[in-house]
C-alpha positions as a printed Julia matrix, in Angstrom:
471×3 Matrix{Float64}:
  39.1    23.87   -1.43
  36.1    25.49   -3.58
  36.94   23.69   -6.55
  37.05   19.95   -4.49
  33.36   21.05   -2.9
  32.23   21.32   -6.3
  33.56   18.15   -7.91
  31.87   16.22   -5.0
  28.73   13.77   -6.83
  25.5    14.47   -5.28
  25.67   11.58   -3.59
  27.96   12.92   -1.13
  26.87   16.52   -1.35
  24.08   17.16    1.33
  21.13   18.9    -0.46
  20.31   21.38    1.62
  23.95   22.5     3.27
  27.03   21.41    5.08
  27.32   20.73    8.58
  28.71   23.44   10.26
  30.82   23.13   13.68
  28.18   24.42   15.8
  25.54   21.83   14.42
  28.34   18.96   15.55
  27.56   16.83   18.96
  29.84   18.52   21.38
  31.03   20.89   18.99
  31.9    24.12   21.14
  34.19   27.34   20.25
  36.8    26.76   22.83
  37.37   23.15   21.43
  36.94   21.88   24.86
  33.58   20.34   26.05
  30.9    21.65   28.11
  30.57   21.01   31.64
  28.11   18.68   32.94
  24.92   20.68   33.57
  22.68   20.31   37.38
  19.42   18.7    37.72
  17.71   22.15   37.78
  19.87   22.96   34.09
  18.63   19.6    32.75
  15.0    19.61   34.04
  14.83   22.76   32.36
  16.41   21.68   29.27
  14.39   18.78   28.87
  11.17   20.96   29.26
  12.05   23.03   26.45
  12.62   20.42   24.47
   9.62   18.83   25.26
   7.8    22.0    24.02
  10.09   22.67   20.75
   8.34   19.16   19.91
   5.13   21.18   19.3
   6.01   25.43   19.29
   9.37   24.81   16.46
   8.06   21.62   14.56
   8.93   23.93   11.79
  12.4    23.88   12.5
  12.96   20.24   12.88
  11.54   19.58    9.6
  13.82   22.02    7.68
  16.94   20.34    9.57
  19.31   19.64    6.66
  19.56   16.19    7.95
  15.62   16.09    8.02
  15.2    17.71    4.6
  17.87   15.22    2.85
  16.71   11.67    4.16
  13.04   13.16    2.74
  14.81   13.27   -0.76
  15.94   10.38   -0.85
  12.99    9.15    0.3
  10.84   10.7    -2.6
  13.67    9.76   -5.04
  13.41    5.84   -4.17
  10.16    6.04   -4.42
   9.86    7.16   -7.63
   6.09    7.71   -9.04
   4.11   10.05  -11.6
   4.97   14.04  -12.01
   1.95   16.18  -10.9
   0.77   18.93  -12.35
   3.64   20.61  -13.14
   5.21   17.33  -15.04
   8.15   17.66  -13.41
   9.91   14.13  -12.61
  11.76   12.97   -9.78
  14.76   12.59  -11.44
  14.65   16.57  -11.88
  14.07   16.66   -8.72
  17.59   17.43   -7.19
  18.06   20.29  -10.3
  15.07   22.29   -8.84
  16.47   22.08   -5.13
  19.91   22.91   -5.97
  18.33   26.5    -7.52
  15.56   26.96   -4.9
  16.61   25.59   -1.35
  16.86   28.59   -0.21
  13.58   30.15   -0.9
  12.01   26.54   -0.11
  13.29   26.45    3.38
  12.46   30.3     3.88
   8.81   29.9     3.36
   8.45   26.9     4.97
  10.13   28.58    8.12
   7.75   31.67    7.76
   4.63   29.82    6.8
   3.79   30.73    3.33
   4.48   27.64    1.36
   1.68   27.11   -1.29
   1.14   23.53   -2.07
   0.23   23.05   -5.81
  -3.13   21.48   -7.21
  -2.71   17.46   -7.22
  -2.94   15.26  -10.25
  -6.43   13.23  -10.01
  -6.38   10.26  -11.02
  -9.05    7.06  -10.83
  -8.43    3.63  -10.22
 -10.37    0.45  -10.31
 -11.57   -0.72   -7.05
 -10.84   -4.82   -6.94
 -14.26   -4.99   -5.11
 -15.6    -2.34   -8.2
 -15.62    1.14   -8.16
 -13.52    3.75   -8.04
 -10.76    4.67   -5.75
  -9.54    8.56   -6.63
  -5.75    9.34   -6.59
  -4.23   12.73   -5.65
  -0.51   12.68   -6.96
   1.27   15.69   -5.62
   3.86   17.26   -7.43
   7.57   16.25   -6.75
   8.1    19.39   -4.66
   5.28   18.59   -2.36
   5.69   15.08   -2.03
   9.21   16.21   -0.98
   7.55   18.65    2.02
   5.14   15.88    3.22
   7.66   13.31    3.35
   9.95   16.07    5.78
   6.82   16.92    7.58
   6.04   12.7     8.21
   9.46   12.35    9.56
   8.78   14.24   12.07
   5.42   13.72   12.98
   5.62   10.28   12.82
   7.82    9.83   15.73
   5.63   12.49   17.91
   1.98   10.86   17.16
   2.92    6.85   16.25
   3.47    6.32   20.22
   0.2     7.47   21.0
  -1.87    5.39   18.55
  -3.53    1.77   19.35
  -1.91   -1.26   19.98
  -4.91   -2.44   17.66
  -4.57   -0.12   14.44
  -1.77   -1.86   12.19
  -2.39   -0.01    8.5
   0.38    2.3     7.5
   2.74    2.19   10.51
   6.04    1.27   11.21
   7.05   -2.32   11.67
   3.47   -3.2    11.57
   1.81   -4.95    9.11
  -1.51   -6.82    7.79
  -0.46  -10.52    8.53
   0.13   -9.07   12.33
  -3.55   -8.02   11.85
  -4.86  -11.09   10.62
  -2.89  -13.31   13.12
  -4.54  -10.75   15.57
  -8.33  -11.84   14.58
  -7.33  -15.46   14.2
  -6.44  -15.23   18.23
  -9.35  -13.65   19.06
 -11.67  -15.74   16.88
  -9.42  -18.74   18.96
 -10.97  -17.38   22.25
 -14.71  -17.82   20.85
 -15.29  -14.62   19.55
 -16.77  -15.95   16.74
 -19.37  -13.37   15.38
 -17.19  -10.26   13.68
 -18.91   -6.72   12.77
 -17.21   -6.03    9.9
 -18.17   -1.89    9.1
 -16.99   -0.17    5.78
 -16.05    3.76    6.05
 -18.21    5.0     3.01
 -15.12    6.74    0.29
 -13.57    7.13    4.12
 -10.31    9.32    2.32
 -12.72   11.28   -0.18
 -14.95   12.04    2.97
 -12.36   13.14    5.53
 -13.67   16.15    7.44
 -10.94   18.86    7.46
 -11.86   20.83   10.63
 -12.43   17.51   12.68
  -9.14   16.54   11.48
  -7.36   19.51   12.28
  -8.8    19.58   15.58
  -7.32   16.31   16.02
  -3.7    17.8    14.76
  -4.18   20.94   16.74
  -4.17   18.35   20.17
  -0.92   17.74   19.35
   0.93   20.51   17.4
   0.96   24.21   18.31
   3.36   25.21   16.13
   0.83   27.58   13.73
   3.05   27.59   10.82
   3.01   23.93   10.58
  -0.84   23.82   10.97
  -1.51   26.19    8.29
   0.95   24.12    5.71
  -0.75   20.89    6.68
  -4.26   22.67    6.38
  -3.27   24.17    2.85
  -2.33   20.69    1.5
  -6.08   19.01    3.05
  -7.23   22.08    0.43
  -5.2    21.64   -2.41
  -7.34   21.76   -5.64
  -7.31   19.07   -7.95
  -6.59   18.74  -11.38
  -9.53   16.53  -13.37
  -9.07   16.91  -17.62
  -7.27   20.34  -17.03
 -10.27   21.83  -14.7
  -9.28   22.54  -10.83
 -11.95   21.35   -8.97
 -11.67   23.04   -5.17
 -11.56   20.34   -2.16
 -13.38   20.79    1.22
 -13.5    17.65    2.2
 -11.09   14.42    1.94
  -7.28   13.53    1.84
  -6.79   11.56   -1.24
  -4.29    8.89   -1.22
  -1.05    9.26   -3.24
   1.47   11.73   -1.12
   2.95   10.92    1.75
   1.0    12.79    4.77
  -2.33   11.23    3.88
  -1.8     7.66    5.79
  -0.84    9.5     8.78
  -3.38   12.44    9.04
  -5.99    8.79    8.24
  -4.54    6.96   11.4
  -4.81   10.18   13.49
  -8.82   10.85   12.73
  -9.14    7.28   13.41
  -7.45    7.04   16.47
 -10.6     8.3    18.49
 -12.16    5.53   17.2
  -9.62    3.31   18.24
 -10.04    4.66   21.68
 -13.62    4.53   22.24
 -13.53    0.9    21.05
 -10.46    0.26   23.42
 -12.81    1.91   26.53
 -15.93    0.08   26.0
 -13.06   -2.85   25.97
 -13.71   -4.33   22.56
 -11.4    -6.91   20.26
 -10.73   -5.2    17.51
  -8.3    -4.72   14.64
  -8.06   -1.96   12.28
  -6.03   -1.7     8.89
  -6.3     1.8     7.41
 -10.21    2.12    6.95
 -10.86   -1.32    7.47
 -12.15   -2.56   10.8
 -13.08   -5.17   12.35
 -14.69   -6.04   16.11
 -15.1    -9.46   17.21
 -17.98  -10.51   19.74
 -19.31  -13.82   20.73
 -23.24  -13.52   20.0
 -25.04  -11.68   17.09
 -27.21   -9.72   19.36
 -23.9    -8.13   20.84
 -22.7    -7.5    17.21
 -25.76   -5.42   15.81
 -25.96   -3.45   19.15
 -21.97   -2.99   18.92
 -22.85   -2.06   15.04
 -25.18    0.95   15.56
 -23.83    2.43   18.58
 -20.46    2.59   16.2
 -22.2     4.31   13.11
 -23.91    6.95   16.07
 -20.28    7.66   17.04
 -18.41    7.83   13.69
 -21.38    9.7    12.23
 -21.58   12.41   15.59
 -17.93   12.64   16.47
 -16.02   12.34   13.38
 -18.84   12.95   10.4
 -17.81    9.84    8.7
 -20.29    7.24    7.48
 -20.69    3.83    7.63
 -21.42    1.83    4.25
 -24.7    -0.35    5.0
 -24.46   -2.42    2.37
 -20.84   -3.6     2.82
 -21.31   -4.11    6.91
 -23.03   -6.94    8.5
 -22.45   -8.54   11.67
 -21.86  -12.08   10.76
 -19.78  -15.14   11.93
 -15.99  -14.61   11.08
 -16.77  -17.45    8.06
 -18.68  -15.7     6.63
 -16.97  -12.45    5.62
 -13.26  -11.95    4.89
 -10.18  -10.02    6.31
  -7.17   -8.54    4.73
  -7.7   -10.75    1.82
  -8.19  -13.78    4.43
 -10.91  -15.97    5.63
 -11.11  -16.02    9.5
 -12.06  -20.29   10.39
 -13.66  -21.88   13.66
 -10.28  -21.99   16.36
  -8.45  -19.28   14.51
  -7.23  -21.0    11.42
  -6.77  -18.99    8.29
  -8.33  -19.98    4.79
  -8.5   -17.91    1.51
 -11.52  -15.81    0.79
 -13.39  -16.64   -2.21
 -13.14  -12.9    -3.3
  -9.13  -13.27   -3.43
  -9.6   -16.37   -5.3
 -11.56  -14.59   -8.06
  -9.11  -11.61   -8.02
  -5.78  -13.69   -8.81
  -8.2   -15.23  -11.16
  -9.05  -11.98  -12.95
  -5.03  -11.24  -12.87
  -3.9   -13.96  -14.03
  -6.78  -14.05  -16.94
  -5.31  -10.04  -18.09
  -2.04  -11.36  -17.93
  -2.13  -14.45  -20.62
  -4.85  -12.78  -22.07
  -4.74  -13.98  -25.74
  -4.92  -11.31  -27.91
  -2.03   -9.34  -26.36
   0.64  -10.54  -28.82
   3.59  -10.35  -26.25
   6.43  -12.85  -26.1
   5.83  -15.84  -24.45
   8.87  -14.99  -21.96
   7.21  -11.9   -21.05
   4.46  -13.44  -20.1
   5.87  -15.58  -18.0
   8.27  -13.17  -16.05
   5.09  -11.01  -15.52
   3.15  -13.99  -14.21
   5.89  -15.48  -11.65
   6.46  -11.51  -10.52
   2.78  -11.26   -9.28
   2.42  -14.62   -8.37
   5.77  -14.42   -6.45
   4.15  -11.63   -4.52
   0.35  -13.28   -3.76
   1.24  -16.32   -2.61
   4.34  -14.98   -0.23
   1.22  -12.36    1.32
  -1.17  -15.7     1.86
   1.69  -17.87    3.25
  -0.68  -18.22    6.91
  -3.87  -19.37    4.72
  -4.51  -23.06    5.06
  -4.87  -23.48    0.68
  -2.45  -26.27   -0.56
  -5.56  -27.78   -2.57
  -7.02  -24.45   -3.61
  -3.02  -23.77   -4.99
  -2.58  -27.09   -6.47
  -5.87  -26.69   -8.56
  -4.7   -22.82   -9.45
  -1.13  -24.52  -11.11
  -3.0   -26.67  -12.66
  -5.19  -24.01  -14.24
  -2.28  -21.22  -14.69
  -0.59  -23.94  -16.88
  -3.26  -24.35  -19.08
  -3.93  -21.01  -19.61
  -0.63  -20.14  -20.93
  -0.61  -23.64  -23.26
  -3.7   -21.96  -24.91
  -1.97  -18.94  -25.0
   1.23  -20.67  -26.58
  -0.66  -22.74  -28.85
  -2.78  -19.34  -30.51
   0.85  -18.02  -31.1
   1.67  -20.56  -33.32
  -1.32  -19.57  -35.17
  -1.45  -22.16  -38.36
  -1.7   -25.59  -38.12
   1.58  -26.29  -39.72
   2.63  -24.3   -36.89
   1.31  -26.01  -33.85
   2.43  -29.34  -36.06
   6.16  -28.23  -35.93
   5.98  -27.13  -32.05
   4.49  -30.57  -31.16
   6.95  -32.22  -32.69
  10.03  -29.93  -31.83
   8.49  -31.09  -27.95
   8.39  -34.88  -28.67
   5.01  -35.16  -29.85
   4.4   -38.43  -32.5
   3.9   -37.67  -35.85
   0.62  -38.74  -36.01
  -0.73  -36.92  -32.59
   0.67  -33.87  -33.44
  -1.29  -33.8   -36.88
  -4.61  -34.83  -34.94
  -4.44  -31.61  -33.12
  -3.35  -29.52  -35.21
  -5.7   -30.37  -37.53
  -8.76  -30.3   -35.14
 -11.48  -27.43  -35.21
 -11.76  -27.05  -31.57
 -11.28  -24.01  -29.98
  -7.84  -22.92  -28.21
  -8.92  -22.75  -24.69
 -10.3   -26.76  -26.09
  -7.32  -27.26  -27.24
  -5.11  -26.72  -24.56
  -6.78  -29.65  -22.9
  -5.85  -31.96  -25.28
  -3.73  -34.7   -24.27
  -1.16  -34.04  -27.04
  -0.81  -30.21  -25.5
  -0.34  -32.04  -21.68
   2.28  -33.92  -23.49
   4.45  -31.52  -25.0
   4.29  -28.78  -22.76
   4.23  -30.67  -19.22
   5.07  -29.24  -16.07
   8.87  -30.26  -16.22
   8.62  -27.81  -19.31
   6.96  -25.0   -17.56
   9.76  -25.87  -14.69
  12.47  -25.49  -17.62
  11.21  -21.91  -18.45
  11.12  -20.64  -14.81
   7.59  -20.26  -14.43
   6.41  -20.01  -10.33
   4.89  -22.58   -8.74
   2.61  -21.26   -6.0
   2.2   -24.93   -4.25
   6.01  -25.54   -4.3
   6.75  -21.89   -2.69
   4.09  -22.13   -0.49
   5.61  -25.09    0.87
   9.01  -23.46    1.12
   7.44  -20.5     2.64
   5.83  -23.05    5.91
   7.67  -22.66    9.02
């Protein structure tokens, strides 16, 4: 029997133990089952349950069951080591040896999260968003400690906050806004959180935590991640303020300090819609939106010490600024905002970029990857001209970029003509001085790499999906 448990594959070998016959639904030691209990037994059974959801959170998270479905969690999701380097595919090594002593100071309250790995990313809007990638081990604690907070605090949130929950999403956001701009709310105060997850304040947050969990141990954990040092150029730089992005906890402990915001907008009985940090309220005069404004930044800035960016907020009519990556229209129709123009502009320019000396295949199953993505996330946008014009434009970006490949003008002579190109054209521009990006507009380049070309080498149409993605 020992030697079959062992040859098991870790696929089919629970992590963190086997279920015993006491664990099982119904399971009992006389192998009969147990008799149906009163309504005094069950009141008082579902009472204690009620408050093991907050005194033995601790125990639910270091369920075996629990503790496994965060593994595989963290293991599908891949990402960078921390600190420590260790990678997630060493992962299951490191549990196998210290289960044990993992669960046991979880249960006890002395786990010790590690310093997280900082790390700084371009903002698309500029700037710089900071990263905090925990190490395997912790991401594999947060994830156990989300499952079961998630279920306790998502019922509780707003009907209005859609960032970073389950089965909601930013198009249910957007479509949100477009009904409400519909109704003749057409003025939106549009206020940005100021670094909202650098700036988070710890005790107002665990104030907020403390509302709903009593167990201590729990607390304490969460309170010692919020704290967690982190690592810049091999210096530990201590935190007391913030929960960087990058492990698993931070989206929910976000939606929870938010979620008195959500309420005090949902009692003065405001539209609104909130993704994450962003957050919009919709009001039908301008007067009502700068009053609305600075009775907001007197609340965020009293009750939960955040601050509100001045020079990203206006109040303005919904035209005018931009949602989710959307433009808001007159009768709730969706458009594209010129900012996520410029951005698939600015991806598209790294990606054929001309001096990267990549295969021209690559290039192409890099571009129809993104592209695949953006235009199946701006399917609701009324843009068929704004995509039609982009094809055009993506097309002769990568003829540029196939024509500097070629390099001499012998070879651009022998491409042209290998694509059907007259003898005599294809000499004319290969022969020309003009620049690439001049060439590429060339009739003779139109000719020999057309669109039924482009179509030949798979490359992503964003008009023709768009079309296939309309209801």
């Amino acid at each position: 029997m020992a030697v079959e448990h062992q040859q098991r594959t870790w696929r089919q070998l629970p992590l963190f133990g086997e279920e015993t016959a006491h664990e099982r639904p119904g399971a009992s030691g006389d192998g009969g089952t147990e008799p149906a209990a009163c309504e005094e037994e069950q009141a008082a059974t579902a009472l204690n349950r009620e408050r093991a959801l907050t005194n033995q959170l601790m125990e639910r998270i270091c369920e075996r069951e629990n503790l496994n479905r965060a593994y595989k969690r963290v293991k599908a999701n891949r990402g960078a080591p921390g600190v420590d380097e260790m990678r997630v595919d060493e992962l299951y090594d490191w549990i196998k040896a210290h289960k044990e002593e993992l669960v046991a100071s979880l249960l006890d309250g002395s786990y010790e999260p590690q310093p997280v790995r900082g790390k700084a990313i371009p903002k698309p809007g500029g700037g710089e968003r900071q990263l905090g990638i925990p190490t395997v081990v912790d991401r594999l604690v947060q994830q156990a400690i989300l499952q079961v907070l998630s279920p306790l605090l998502e019922p509780q949130f707003s009907e209005s906050s859609y960032g970073f929950r389950p089965g909601r999403n930013a198009h249910q956001a957007v479509q949100q806004a477009a009904e409400y701009v519909a109704e003749g709310r057409v003025v939106v105060v549009d206020f940005d959180l100021e670094k909202f997850f650098d700036r988070v304040n710890h005790d107002v947050l665990m104030a907020r935590l403390a509302r709903h969990v009593t167990d201590k141990r729990l607390l304490r954990i969460v309170r010692r991640f919020l704290e967690a040092g982190m690592m810049w150029d091999g210096v530990c730089v201590k935190r007391y303020e913030g929960t960087p992005q990058g492990g698993p906890l931070s989206p929910l402990l976000a939606n929870l300090l938010l979620d008195d915001l959500d309420q005090e907008l949902e009692r003065r009985g405001h539209c609104f819609c909130r993704y994450a940090d962003d957050c919009n309220i919709y009001v039908k005069t301008q007067v009502a939106g700068e009053r609305v404004l600075a009775s907001i930044i007197t609340f965020l800035k009293e009750r939960l010490h955040l601050r509100v960016n001045r020079s990203k907020s206006a109040v303005a009519f919904v035209e005018e600024r931009q949602f989710l990556g959307y433009r808001l229209l007159r009768g709730g129709r969706l458009g594209l905002a010129p900012r996520s123009i410029q951005r698939i502009k600015q991806r598209i320019r790294a990606i054929t970029r001309r001096n990267r000396g990549v295969a021209f295949e690559r290039i192409i199953r890099e571009l129809n990857s993104f592209l695949t993505g953006w235009v199946t996330y701006f399917r609701y946008a009324e843009c068929r001209t704004w995509l039609q014009r982009l094809d055009e434009w993506i097309r002769r970006k990568l003829r540029c970029y196939r024509l500097k490949q070629c390099k001499r003008p012998k070879a651009i002579f022998n491409f042209l003509r290998q694509l059907g190109v007259p003898r005599w054209s294809a000499r004319e521009l290969a022969g020309t001085g003009r620049s690439w990006w001049r060439k590429s507009r060339c009739p003779q380049a139109h000719q020999a790499m057309n669109k039924a070309w482009f179509d030949s080498l798979g490359l992503v149409s964003l008009f023709q999906r768009y079309v296939r993605l309309q209801p």
